[in-house]
Amino acid sequence: MRKINVLYVSNYDHLRMGGQRSMMTLIQHLNRDLVVPHVLAPKEAELSAKARELGCKVHILPKHGIKPKNFVKIRRRAFRINELCNENDIDIMHMDHDRDLITCGFIKNKTKAKIIWHIRVAGARPMDFINRKIPHAFIGISRDTAQRLTDREMDYFKVIYNGVDTALFKPAEDKKELRKKLNLPINNFILLFAGQIKIEKGIIDIAEALGKMNSQDKKTPFVLFVGKPRNDEHISLLKNKISEHGLNDRVKILPQQNNIHEWMQAADALALPSHDGAEGMGRVLQEAMACGIAAIGSDTMGVREAIEDNSGILVPEKNPVELADALIRLMEDNQYYRRIADAGYNRAMKLYDVRVHAQNIMDYYQEILGTDGK
């Protein structure tokens, strides 16, 4: 059987976000006897360098904002993508972001390549009514991502959970030594938040939960916020809330870390109390579970699916009191902690291993190419 040429289209040039990390992890674990990966990036940077390291043929095309004034530039970019598809005999264009769909809409009927939209966020977006008409097929990282589609598109939708590189994200061999290496307190219970530091991810809810614990004279965890702030306003609000509750000596805020797996391995729990619509599933929850630590998420779209079957703790959205109670129980009841952490680890090994993810993606490619699509 002829190899499948896949063009992975990235809206970003970096690897700071889950979608792009997921793309590179997938590419790394593809069966190259079946799939030949190409990558389209907006400029030379971290993502294109990683793609070349993984043996991909990389194409660079600058992107343009989806605005009326950019119509001609977007159209030209679309036709250049069509030329790239023809020159490289591309069978599938795999989109990691919905912003690229409108561009590809110009060439849907001009190229033989099937267009896949990989839906990574569950909450509806203003352009969905246009975007969902363009792809031939859809992949959702959770069942809740299907809410962005109509019944007609559901015939071409498949849930494939994100893949976690379990050779990297695994329990720490020596947590104390790892904490020493990362300059973290050795004996404290450590709570980690990892991801873009923005209000919708529940960062203020975490700070408020710590404040509740502090006001009740409960032992509070040492907390790490690791990630790139959305903007100065969001990071200022977080810092102000931490200071307001007198927690400056209990909280450390760090920029994005390339070795995020080590920070997860060094922690005891990870919290992702995101607000409804902010996540497709919450990749960091899956990574944390694979590292053998307890996962806490909000009972919202996508997030609740990541930690089904008591493999983590779900708390109501925007509810610092319930979040504080969950942390207190994890810190005070070691038997309960072990049950949650072990169940999460088992779920990650069963459902989230990147090898399972990659095989499911490749099977879907073959399924799409074996039919007429939409």
mmCIF file of C-alpha atoms in Angstrom:
data_model
loop_
_atom_site.group_PDB
_atom_site.id
_atom_site.type_symbol
_atom_site.label_atom_id
_atom_site.label_comp_id
_atom_site.label_asym_id
_atom_site.label_seq_id
_atom_site.Cartn_x
_atom_site.Cartn_y
_atom_site.Cartn_z
ATOM 1 C CA MET A 1 0.000 0.000 0.000
ATOM 2 C CA ARG A 2 1.275 3.489 -0.890
ATOM 3 C CA LYS A 3 2.411 5.652 2.017
ATOM 4 C CA ILE A 4 0.049 8.408 3.154
ATOM 5 C CA ASN A 5 1.413 11.948 2.804
ATOM 6 C CA VAL A 6 0.060 14.140 5.587
ATOM 7 C CA LEU A 7 0.505 17.912 5.832
ATOM 8 C CA TYR A 8 0.249 19.018 9.464
ATOM 9 C CA VAL A 9 -0.819 22.655 9.413
ATOM 10 C CA SER A 10 0.118 24.697 12.476
ATOM 11 C CA ASN A 11 -1.269 28.131 13.237
ATOM 12 C CA TYR A 12 1.634 28.715 15.652
ATOM 13 C CA ASP A 13 5.423 28.737 15.350
ATOM 14 C CA HIS A 14 6.109 27.648 18.945
ATOM 15 C CA LEU A 15 5.557 24.643 21.221
ATOM 16 C CA ARG A 16 4.150 26.479 24.239
ATOM 17 C CA MET A 17 0.602 25.154 23.894
ATOM 18 C CA GLY A 18 -0.896 21.687 24.124
ATOM 19 C CA GLY A 19 -2.081 21.491 20.528
ATOM 20 C CA GLN A 20 1.383 21.976 19.074
ATOM 21 C CA ARG A 21 3.037 19.670 21.605
ATOM 22 C CA SER A 22 0.398 17.056 20.776
ATOM 23 C CA MET A 23 1.153 17.421 17.073
ATOM 24 C CA MET A 24 4.889 16.900 17.538
ATOM 25 C CA THR A 25 4.347 13.955 19.894
ATOM 26 C CA LEU A 26 2.043 12.349 17.320
ATOM 27 C CA ILE A 27 4.536 12.873 14.502
ATOM 28 C CA GLN A 28 7.305 11.354 16.606
ATOM 29 C CA HIS A 29 5.302 8.133 17.055
ATOM 30 C CA LEU A 30 3.875 7.684 13.564
ATOM 31 C CA ASN A 31 4.685 4.521 11.664
ATOM 32 C CA ARG A 32 6.870 5.953 8.891
ATOM 33 C CA ASP A 33 6.194 2.865 6.788
ATOM 34 C CA LEU A 34 2.609 4.114 6.601
ATOM 35 C CA VAL A 35 2.714 7.917 7.015
ATOM 36 C CA VAL A 36 5.080 10.553 5.590
ATOM 37 C CA PRO A 37 4.689 13.727 7.685
ATOM 38 C CA HIS A 38 5.055 17.257 6.310
ATOM 39 C CA VAL A 39 4.647 20.374 8.459
ATOM 40 C CA LEU A 40 3.392 23.806 7.421
ATOM 41 C CA ALA A 41 4.406 26.572 9.865
ATOM 42 C CA PRO A 42 3.943 30.379 9.713
ATOM 43 C CA LYS A 43 7.673 31.070 10.189
ATOM 44 C CA GLU A 44 10.995 29.538 11.144
ATOM 45 C CA ALA A 45 11.023 29.059 14.903
ATOM 46 C CA GLU A 46 10.753 26.411 17.618
ATOM 47 C CA LEU A 47 8.030 24.321 15.967
ATOM 48 C CA SER A 48 9.700 24.133 12.548
ATOM 49 C CA ALA A 49 13.023 23.240 14.174
ATOM 50 C CA LYS A 50 11.388 20.402 16.116
ATOM 51 C CA ALA A 51 9.629 19.161 12.992
ATOM 52 C CA ARG A 52 12.937 18.975 11.105
ATOM 53 C CA GLU A 53 14.498 17.163 14.061
ATOM 54 C CA LEU A 54 11.730 14.567 13.678
ATOM 55 C CA GLY A 55 12.524 14.124 9.988
ATOM 56 C CA CYS A 56 9.622 16.113 8.531
ATOM 57 C CA LYS A 57 9.728 18.124 5.346
ATOM 58 C CA VAL A 58 8.926 21.648 6.527
ATOM 59 C CA HIS A 59 7.136 24.344 4.524
ATOM 60 C CA ILE A 60 7.020 27.974 5.647
ATOM 61 C CA LEU A 61 4.164 30.298 4.699
ATOM 62 C CA PRO A 62 3.419 33.493 6.673
ATOM 63 C CA LYS A 63 -0.108 33.672 8.074
ATOM 64 C CA HIS A 64 -2.513 36.600 8.071
ATOM 65 C CA GLY A 65 -5.247 37.606 10.471
ATOM 66 C CA ILE A 66 -8.775 36.643 9.428
ATOM 67 C CA LYS A 67 -9.879 40.171 8.563
ATOM 68 C CA PRO A 68 -11.555 41.644 5.456
ATOM 69 C CA LYS A 69 -8.473 43.742 4.687
ATOM 70 C CA ASN A 70 -6.395 40.544 4.420
ATOM 71 C CA PHE A 71 -8.745 38.776 2.006
ATOM 72 C CA VAL A 72 -6.355 38.864 -0.965
ATOM 73 C CA LYS A 73 -3.365 37.713 1.140
ATOM 74 C CA ILE A 74 -5.374 34.857 2.650
ATOM 75 C CA ARG A 75 -6.537 33.758 -0.794
ATOM 76 C CA ARG A 76 -2.981 33.819 -2.140
ATOM 77 C CA ARG A 77 -1.797 31.779 0.844
ATOM 78 C CA ALA A 78 -4.559 29.258 0.191
ATOM 79 C CA PHE A 79 -3.495 28.775 -3.420
ATOM 80 C CA ARG A 80 0.133 28.394 -2.357
ATOM 81 C CA ILE A 81 -0.967 25.661 0.064
ATOM 82 C CA ASN A 82 -2.759 23.993 -2.828
ATOM 83 C CA GLU A 83 0.471 24.109 -4.851
ATOM 84 C CA LEU A 84 2.356 22.539 -1.941
ATOM 85 C CA CYS A 85 -0.232 19.773 -1.757
ATOM 86 C CA ASN A 86 0.090 19.042 -5.469
ATOM 87 C CA GLU A 87 3.903 19.212 -5.448
ATOM 88 C CA ASN A 88 4.148 16.803 -2.503
ATOM 89 C CA ASP A 89 1.223 14.531 -3.377
ATOM 90 C CA ILE A 90 -0.488 15.343 -0.069
ATOM 91 C CA ASP A 91 -3.362 13.028 0.831
ATOM 92 C CA ILE A 92 -4.472 14.659 4.092
ATOM 93 C CA MET A 93 -4.245 18.176 5.553
ATOM 94 C CA HIS A 94 -4.418 17.872 9.333
ATOM 95 C CA MET A 95 -5.287 21.196 11.040
ATOM 96 C CA ASP A 96 -4.299 21.879 14.636
ATOM 97 C CA HIS A 97 -6.348 25.114 14.857
ATOM 98 C CA ASP A 98 -9.642 26.317 13.426
ATOM 99 C CA ARG A 99 -8.123 29.600 12.191
ATOM 100 C CA ASP A 100 -6.557 27.753 9.268
ATOM 101 C CA LEU A 101 -9.839 26.272 8.103
ATOM 102 C CA ILE A 102 -11.109 29.420 6.379
ATOM 103 C CA THR A 103 -7.873 29.634 4.396
ATOM 104 C CA CYS A 104 -8.279 26.040 3.256
ATOM 105 C CA GLY A 105 -11.894 26.673 2.384
ATOM 106 C CA PHE A 106 -10.667 28.441 -0.754
ATOM 107 C CA ILE A 107 -9.064 25.247 -2.053
ATOM 108 C CA LYS A 108 -11.307 22.473 -0.737
ATOM 109 C CA ASN A 109 -12.659 21.730 -4.202
ATOM 110 C CA LYS A 110 -9.303 22.256 -5.929
ATOM 111 C CA THR A 111 -7.181 19.685 -4.084
ATOM 112 C CA LYS A 112 -7.432 15.922 -3.728
ATOM 113 C CA ALA A 113 -6.285 16.205 -0.097
ATOM 114 C CA LYS A 114 -8.840 15.473 2.605
ATOM 115 C CA ILE A 115 -9.058 18.175 5.291
ATOM 116 C CA ILE A 116 -9.200 17.125 8.957
ATOM 117 C CA TRP A 117 -10.094 19.563 11.715
ATOM 118 C CA HIS A 118 -8.599 18.427 15.040
ATOM 119 C CA ILE A 119 -10.998 20.033 17.550
ATOM 120 C CA ARG A 120 -9.159 20.767 20.788
ATOM 121 C CA VAL A 121 -11.568 23.124 22.589
ATOM 122 C CA ALA A 122 -15.106 22.185 23.611
ATOM 123 C CA GLY A 123 -16.636 25.651 23.830
ATOM 124 C CA ALA A 124 -18.317 27.054 20.714
ATOM 125 C CA ARG A 125 -16.556 29.799 18.744
ATOM 126 C CA PRO A 126 -18.137 32.563 16.606
ATOM 127 C CA MET A 127 -16.797 31.173 13.312
ATOM 128 C CA ASP A 128 -17.930 27.588 13.892
ATOM 129 C CA PHE A 129 -20.880 27.962 11.527
ATOM 130 C CA ILE A 130 -18.360 28.463 8.696
ATOM 131 C CA ASN A 131 -15.494 26.306 9.917
ATOM 132 C CA ARG A 132 -17.486 23.099 10.308
ATOM 133 C CA LYS A 133 -18.533 23.216 6.623
ATOM 134 C CA ILE A 134 -14.952 23.044 5.358
ATOM 135 C CA PRO A 135 -13.370 19.769 6.646
ATOM 136 C CA HIS A 136 -13.989 16.336 5.207
ATOM 137 C CA ALA A 137 -13.607 14.827 8.682
ATOM 138 C CA PHE A 138 -13.234 15.788 12.341
ATOM 139 C CA ILE A 139 -11.205 14.505 15.276
ATOM 140 C CA GLY A 140 -12.238 15.567 18.773
ATOM 141 C CA ILE A 141 -10.035 15.173 21.827
ATOM 142 C CA SER A 142 -13.146 14.530 23.937
ATOM 143 C CA ARG A 143 -16.823 13.756 23.454
ATOM 144 C CA ASP A 144 -17.707 17.308 24.480
ATOM 145 C CA THR A 145 -15.884 18.783 21.481
ATOM 146 C CA ALA A 146 -18.700 17.374 19.343
ATOM 147 C CA GLN A 147 -20.945 20.140 20.682
ATOM 148 C CA ARG A 148 -19.354 22.440 18.111
ATOM 149 C CA LEU A 149 -20.812 20.343 15.276
ATOM 150 C CA THR A 150 -24.271 19.724 13.860
ATOM 151 C CA ASP A 151 -25.848 16.284 13.441
ATOM 152 C CA ARG A 152 -24.705 16.250 9.808
ATOM 153 C CA GLU A 153 -21.021 16.648 10.741
ATOM 154 C CA MET A 154 -21.296 13.953 13.429
ATOM 155 C CA ASP A 155 -21.219 11.311 10.691
ATOM 156 C CA TYR A 156 -17.584 12.304 10.076
ATOM 157 C CA PHE A 157 -16.493 12.846 13.694
ATOM 158 C CA LYS A 158 -14.297 10.578 15.802
ATOM 159 C CA VAL A 159 -13.090 10.961 19.393
ATOM 160 C CA ILE A 160 -9.370 10.243 19.747
ATOM 161 C CA TYR A 161 -7.859 11.148 23.102
ATOM 162 C CA ASN A 162 -4.618 13.113 23.210
ATOM 163 C CA GLY A 163 -1.482 11.028 23.486
ATOM 164 C CA VAL A 164 0.989 11.256 26.349
ATOM 165 C CA ASP A 165 4.592 10.170 25.896
ATOM 166 C CA THR A 166 4.692 7.744 28.807
ATOM 167 C CA ALA A 167 8.420 7.229 28.330
ATOM 168 C CA LEU A 168 8.791 10.862 29.453
ATOM 169 C CA PHE A 169 5.740 11.429 31.644
ATOM 170 C CA LYS A 170 6.167 8.711 34.250
ATOM 171 C CA PRO A 171 6.441 8.510 38.048
ATOM 172 C CA ALA A 172 9.616 9.960 39.548
ATOM 173 C CA GLU A 173 12.310 7.476 40.431
ATOM 174 C CA ASP A 174 13.403 9.650 43.376
ATOM 175 C CA LYS A 175 11.058 12.529 44.156
ATOM 176 C CA LYS A 176 13.271 14.010 46.896
ATOM 177 C CA GLU A 177 16.324 14.172 44.659
ATOM 178 C CA LEU A 178 14.240 15.680 41.864
ATOM 179 C CA ARG A 179 12.953 18.365 44.229
ATOM 180 C CA LYS A 180 16.501 19.186 45.237
ATOM 181 C CA LYS A 181 17.440 19.518 41.567
ATOM 182 C CA LEU A 182 14.503 21.892 40.945
ATOM 183 C CA ASN A 183 15.121 23.838 44.164
ATOM 184 C CA LEU A 184 11.747 22.898 45.636
ATOM 185 C CA PRO A 185 10.847 22.217 49.284
ATOM 186 C CA ILE A 186 11.561 18.573 50.083
ATOM 187 C CA ASN A 187 8.802 17.705 52.556
ATOM 188 C CA ASN A 188 5.912 19.964 51.535
ATOM 189 C CA PHE A 189 2.818 18.841 49.665
ATOM 190 C CA ILE A 190 3.294 20.501 46.258
ATOM 191 C CA LEU A 191 0.396 21.534 44.024
ATOM 192 C CA LEU A 192 1.153 22.334 40.384
ATOM 193 C CA PHE A 193 -0.717 24.413 37.839
ATOM 194 C CA ALA A 194 0.766 24.036 34.341
ATOM 195 C CA GLY A 195 -0.527 25.832 31.279
ATOM 196 C CA GLN A 196 -1.299 29.286 29.983
ATOM 197 C CA ILE A 197 -1.757 31.545 32.996
ATOM 198 C CA LYS A 198 -5.172 33.052 32.355
ATOM 199 C CA ILE A 199 -8.404 33.575 34.274
ATOM 200 C CA GLU A 200 -10.333 30.968 32.254
ATOM 201 C CA LYS A 201 -7.944 28.270 33.468
ATOM 202 C CA GLY A 202 -9.068 28.869 37.057
ATOM 203 C CA ILE A 203 -5.888 30.478 38.365
ATOM 204 C CA ILE A 204 -7.793 32.859 40.632
ATOM 205 C CA ASP A 205 -9.896 29.954 41.922
ATOM 206 C CA ILE A 206 -6.686 28.229 43.021
ATOM 207 C CA ALA A 207 -5.500 31.374 44.827
ATOM 208 C CA GLU A 208 -8.898 31.763 46.510
ATOM 209 C CA ALA A 209 -8.850 28.112 47.602
ATOM 210 C CA LEU A 210 -5.451 28.640 49.212
ATOM 211 C CA GLY A 211 -6.841 31.714 50.937
ATOM 212 C CA LYS A 212 -9.749 29.671 52.326
ATOM 213 C CA MET A 213 -7.344 27.075 53.685
ATOM 214 C CA ASN A 214 -5.148 29.754 55.213
ATOM 215 C CA SER A 215 -8.076 31.511 56.889
ATOM 216 C CA GLN A 216 -9.183 28.200 58.454
ATOM 217 C CA ASP A 217 -5.677 27.612 59.845
ATOM 218 C CA LYS A 218 -5.360 24.576 57.591
ATOM 219 C CA LYS A 219 -1.975 23.535 56.298
ATOM 220 C CA THR A 220 -1.593 24.914 52.783
ATOM 221 C CA PRO A 221 0.375 23.277 49.969
ATOM 222 C CA PHE A 222 3.359 24.841 48.271
ATOM 223 C CA VAL A 223 1.991 25.939 44.886
ATOM 224 C CA LEU A 224 3.718 26.223 41.523
ATOM 225 C CA PHE A 225 2.196 28.176 38.636
ATOM 226 C CA VAL A 226 4.174 27.255 35.513
ATOM 227 C CA GLY A 227 3.353 28.753 32.133
ATOM 228 C CA LYS A 228 3.198 31.796 29.924
ATOM 229 C CA PRO A 229 0.727 34.494 31.062
ATOM 230 C CA ARG A 230 -1.963 35.461 28.579
ATOM 231 C CA ASN A 231 -1.141 39.097 29.296
ATOM 232 C CA ASP A 232 0.033 41.441 32.059
ATOM 233 C CA GLU A 233 -3.491 41.867 33.436
ATOM 234 C CA HIS A 234 -3.988 38.157 34.155
ATOM 235 C CA ILE A 235 -0.634 37.716 35.887
ATOM 236 C CA SER A 236 -1.168 40.910 37.906
ATOM 237 C CA LEU A 237 -4.562 39.703 39.107
ATOM 238 C CA LEU A 238 -3.006 36.414 40.216
ATOM 239 C CA LYS A 239 -0.117 38.085 42.031
ATOM 240 C CA ASN A 240 -2.455 40.526 43.748
ATOM 241 C CA LYS A 241 -4.731 37.722 44.928
ATOM 242 C CA ILE A 242 -1.759 35.763 46.286
ATOM 243 C CA SER A 243 -0.530 38.837 48.192
ATOM 244 C CA GLU A 244 -4.040 39.596 49.438
ATOM 245 C CA HIS A 245 -4.161 36.196 51.152
ATOM 246 C CA GLY A 246 -0.623 36.466 52.506
ATOM 247 C CA LEU A 247 0.647 33.530 50.452
ATOM 248 C CA ASN A 248 3.749 34.951 48.797
ATOM 249 C CA ASP A 249 6.011 32.528 50.678
ATOM 250 C CA ARG A 250 3.862 29.559 49.597
ATOM 251 C CA VAL A 251 3.617 30.285 45.876
ATOM 252 C CA LYS A 252 6.153 30.293 43.063
ATOM 253 C CA ILE A 253 5.341 31.570 39.563
ATOM 254 C CA LEU A 254 7.594 30.357 36.755
ATOM 255 C CA PRO A 255 7.677 30.841 32.969
ATOM 256 C CA GLN A 256 7.056 27.892 30.698
ATOM 257 C CA GLN A 257 9.531 25.069 31.306
ATOM 258 C CA ASN A 258 10.880 22.722 28.632
ATOM 259 C CA ASN A 259 11.200 19.971 31.253
ATOM 260 C CA ILE A 260 7.605 20.223 32.464
ATOM 261 C CA HIS A 261 7.545 16.455 33.010
ATOM 262 C CA GLU A 262 10.069 16.876 35.825
ATOM 263 C CA TRP A 263 7.952 19.528 37.530
ATOM 264 C CA MET A 264 4.983 17.157 37.358
ATOM 265 C CA GLN A 265 7.026 14.286 38.726
ATOM 266 C CA ALA A 266 8.198 16.504 41.602
ATOM 267 C CA ALA A 267 4.635 17.580 42.512
ATOM 268 C CA ASP A 268 2.013 15.705 44.521
ATOM 269 C CA ALA A 269 -1.034 16.970 42.635
ATOM 270 C CA LEU A 270 -2.010 19.022 39.609
ATOM 271 C CA ALA A 271 -5.029 21.321 39.497
ATOM 272 C CA LEU A 272 -6.852 22.445 36.355
ATOM 273 C CA PRO A 273 -10.068 24.144 37.581
ATOM 274 C CA SER A 274 -10.848 25.571 34.125
ATOM 275 C CA HIS A 275 -14.081 27.354 33.361
ATOM 276 C CA ASP A 276 -16.610 25.837 30.981
ATOM 277 C CA GLY A 277 -15.551 26.001 27.340
ATOM 278 C CA ALA A 278 -11.880 26.747 28.062
ATOM 279 C CA GLU A 279 -10.681 23.179 27.439
ATOM 280 C CA GLY A 280 -11.224 20.345 25.043
ATOM 281 C CA MET A 281 -10.034 17.905 27.650
ATOM 282 C CA GLY A 282 -6.994 19.213 29.486
ATOM 283 C CA ARG A 283 -3.782 17.584 28.292
ATOM 284 C CA VAL A 284 -1.902 18.438 31.498
ATOM 285 C CA LEU A 285 -4.336 16.290 33.497
ATOM 286 C CA GLN A 286 -3.446 13.278 31.354
ATOM 287 C CA GLU A 287 0.268 14.014 31.694
ATOM 288 C CA ALA A 288 -0.002 14.406 35.467
ATOM 289 C CA MET A 289 -1.886 11.121 35.775
ATOM 290 C CA ALA A 290 0.851 9.387 33.788
ATOM 291 C CA CYS A 291 3.356 10.827 36.289
ATOM 292 C CA GLY A 292 1.447 9.118 39.105
ATOM 293 C CA ILE A 293 0.245 12.261 40.880
ATOM 294 C CA ALA A 294 -3.316 13.196 41.829
ATOM 295 C CA ALA A 295 -5.350 15.157 39.271
ATOM 296 C CA ILE A 296 -7.951 17.769 40.237
ATOM 297 C CA GLY A 297 -10.198 19.234 37.561
ATOM 298 C CA SER A 298 -13.372 21.253 37.306
ATOM 299 C CA ASP A 299 -16.638 19.524 36.444
ATOM 300 C CA THR A 300 -16.769 21.204 33.033
ATOM 301 C CA MET A 301 -16.858 20.204 29.362
ATOM 302 C CA GLY A 302 -13.974 17.953 28.402
ATOM 303 C CA VAL A 303 -12.213 18.170 31.764
ATOM 304 C CA ARG A 304 -14.706 15.831 33.426
ATOM 305 C CA GLU A 305 -14.052 13.260 30.703
ATOM 306 C CA ALA A 306 -10.297 13.257 31.366
ATOM 307 C CA ILE A 307 -10.759 11.947 34.892
ATOM 308 C CA GLU A 308 -13.788 9.693 34.710
ATOM 309 C CA ASP A 309 -14.131 6.562 36.873
ATOM 310 C CA ASN A 310 -12.759 8.183 40.056
ATOM 311 C CA SER A 311 -9.323 8.543 38.484
ATOM 312 C CA GLY A 312 -9.101 12.092 39.825
ATOM 313 C CA ILE A 313 -11.159 14.652 41.698
ATOM 314 C CA LEU A 314 -13.838 16.806 40.081
ATOM 315 C CA VAL A 315 -14.896 20.049 41.761
ATOM 316 C CA PRO A 316 -17.669 22.438 40.682
ATOM 317 C CA GLU A 317 -16.655 25.239 38.344
ATOM 318 C CA LYS A 318 -15.559 28.504 40.024
ATOM 319 C CA ASN A 319 -15.856 26.969 43.488
ATOM 320 C CA PRO A 320 -12.738 27.685 45.618
ATOM 321 C CA VAL A 321 -14.368 26.176 48.727
ATOM 322 C CA GLU A 322 -14.783 22.743 47.093
ATOM 323 C CA LEU A 323 -11.291 23.010 45.620
ATOM 324 C CA ALA A 324 -9.883 23.741 49.081
ATOM 325 C CA ASP A 325 -11.768 20.767 50.539
ATOM 326 C CA ALA A 326 -10.343 18.474 47.839
ATOM 327 C CA LEU A 327 -6.806 19.635 48.594
ATOM 328 C CA ILE A 328 -7.287 19.215 52.333
ATOM 329 C CA ARG A 329 -8.485 15.637 51.906
ATOM 330 C CA LEU A 330 -5.575 14.763 49.621
ATOM 331 C CA MET A 331 -3.115 16.223 52.100
ATOM 332 C CA GLU A 332 -4.641 14.643 55.203
ATOM 333 C CA ASP A 333 -5.724 11.201 53.980
ATOM 334 C CA ASN A 334 -2.784 9.332 52.471
ATOM 335 C CA GLN A 335 -4.867 6.223 51.701
ATOM 336 C CA TYR A 336 -7.351 8.347 49.748
ATOM 337 C CA TYR A 337 -4.481 10.110 47.962
ATOM 338 C CA ARG A 338 -2.923 6.825 46.870
ATOM 339 C CA ARG A 339 -6.258 5.494 45.607
ATOM 340 C CA ILE A 340 -6.811 8.608 43.449
ATOM 341 C CA ALA A 341 -3.240 8.761 42.144
ATOM 342 C CA ASP A 342 -3.074 5.056 41.326
ATOM 343 C CA ALA A 343 -6.437 5.104 39.528
ATOM 344 C CA GLY A 344 -5.267 8.082 37.465
ATOM 345 C CA TYR A 345 -2.037 6.342 36.530
ATOM 346 C CA ASN A 346 -3.896 3.210 35.438
ATOM 347 C CA ARG A 347 -6.289 5.257 33.301
ATOM 348 C CA ALA A 348 -3.393 7.104 31.645
ATOM 349 C CA MET A 349 -1.622 3.854 30.787
ATOM 350 C CA LYS A 350 -4.799 2.360 29.346
ATOM 351 C CA LEU A 351 -6.198 5.303 27.360
ATOM 352 C CA TYR A 352 -3.642 8.066 26.950
ATOM 353 C CA ASP A 353 -0.411 6.380 25.888
ATOM 354 C CA VAL A 354 0.836 8.113 22.737
ATOM 355 C CA ARG A 355 1.335 4.790 20.957
ATOM 356 C CA VAL A 356 -2.402 4.105 21.269
ATOM 357 C CA HIS A 357 -3.119 7.672 20.124
ATOM 358 C CA ALA A 358 -0.856 7.419 17.077
ATOM 359 C CA GLN A 359 -2.335 4.097 16.007
ATOM 360 C CA ASN A 360 -5.876 5.462 16.323
ATOM 361 C CA ILE A 361 -4.949 8.487 14.197
ATOM 362 C CA MET A 362 -3.362 6.321 11.497
ATOM 363 C CA ASP A 363 -6.381 4.013 11.448
ATOM 364 C CA TYR A 364 -8.610 7.045 10.952
ATOM 365 C CA TYR A 365 -6.454 8.311 8.083
ATOM 366 C CA GLN A 366 -6.959 4.997 6.319
ATOM 367 C CA GLU A 367 -10.682 5.102 7.041
ATOM 368 C CA ILE A 368 -11.010 8.608 5.597
ATOM 369 C CA LEU A 369 -9.061 7.789 2.470
ATOM 370 C CA GLY A 370 -11.086 4.632 1.980
ATOM 371 C CA THR A 371 -14.345 6.587 1.686
ATOM 372 C CA ASP A 372 -15.653 9.590 -0.232
ATOM 373 C CA GLY A 373 -15.661 11.768 2.902
ATOM 374 C CA LYS A 374 -18.296 14.456 3.304
#
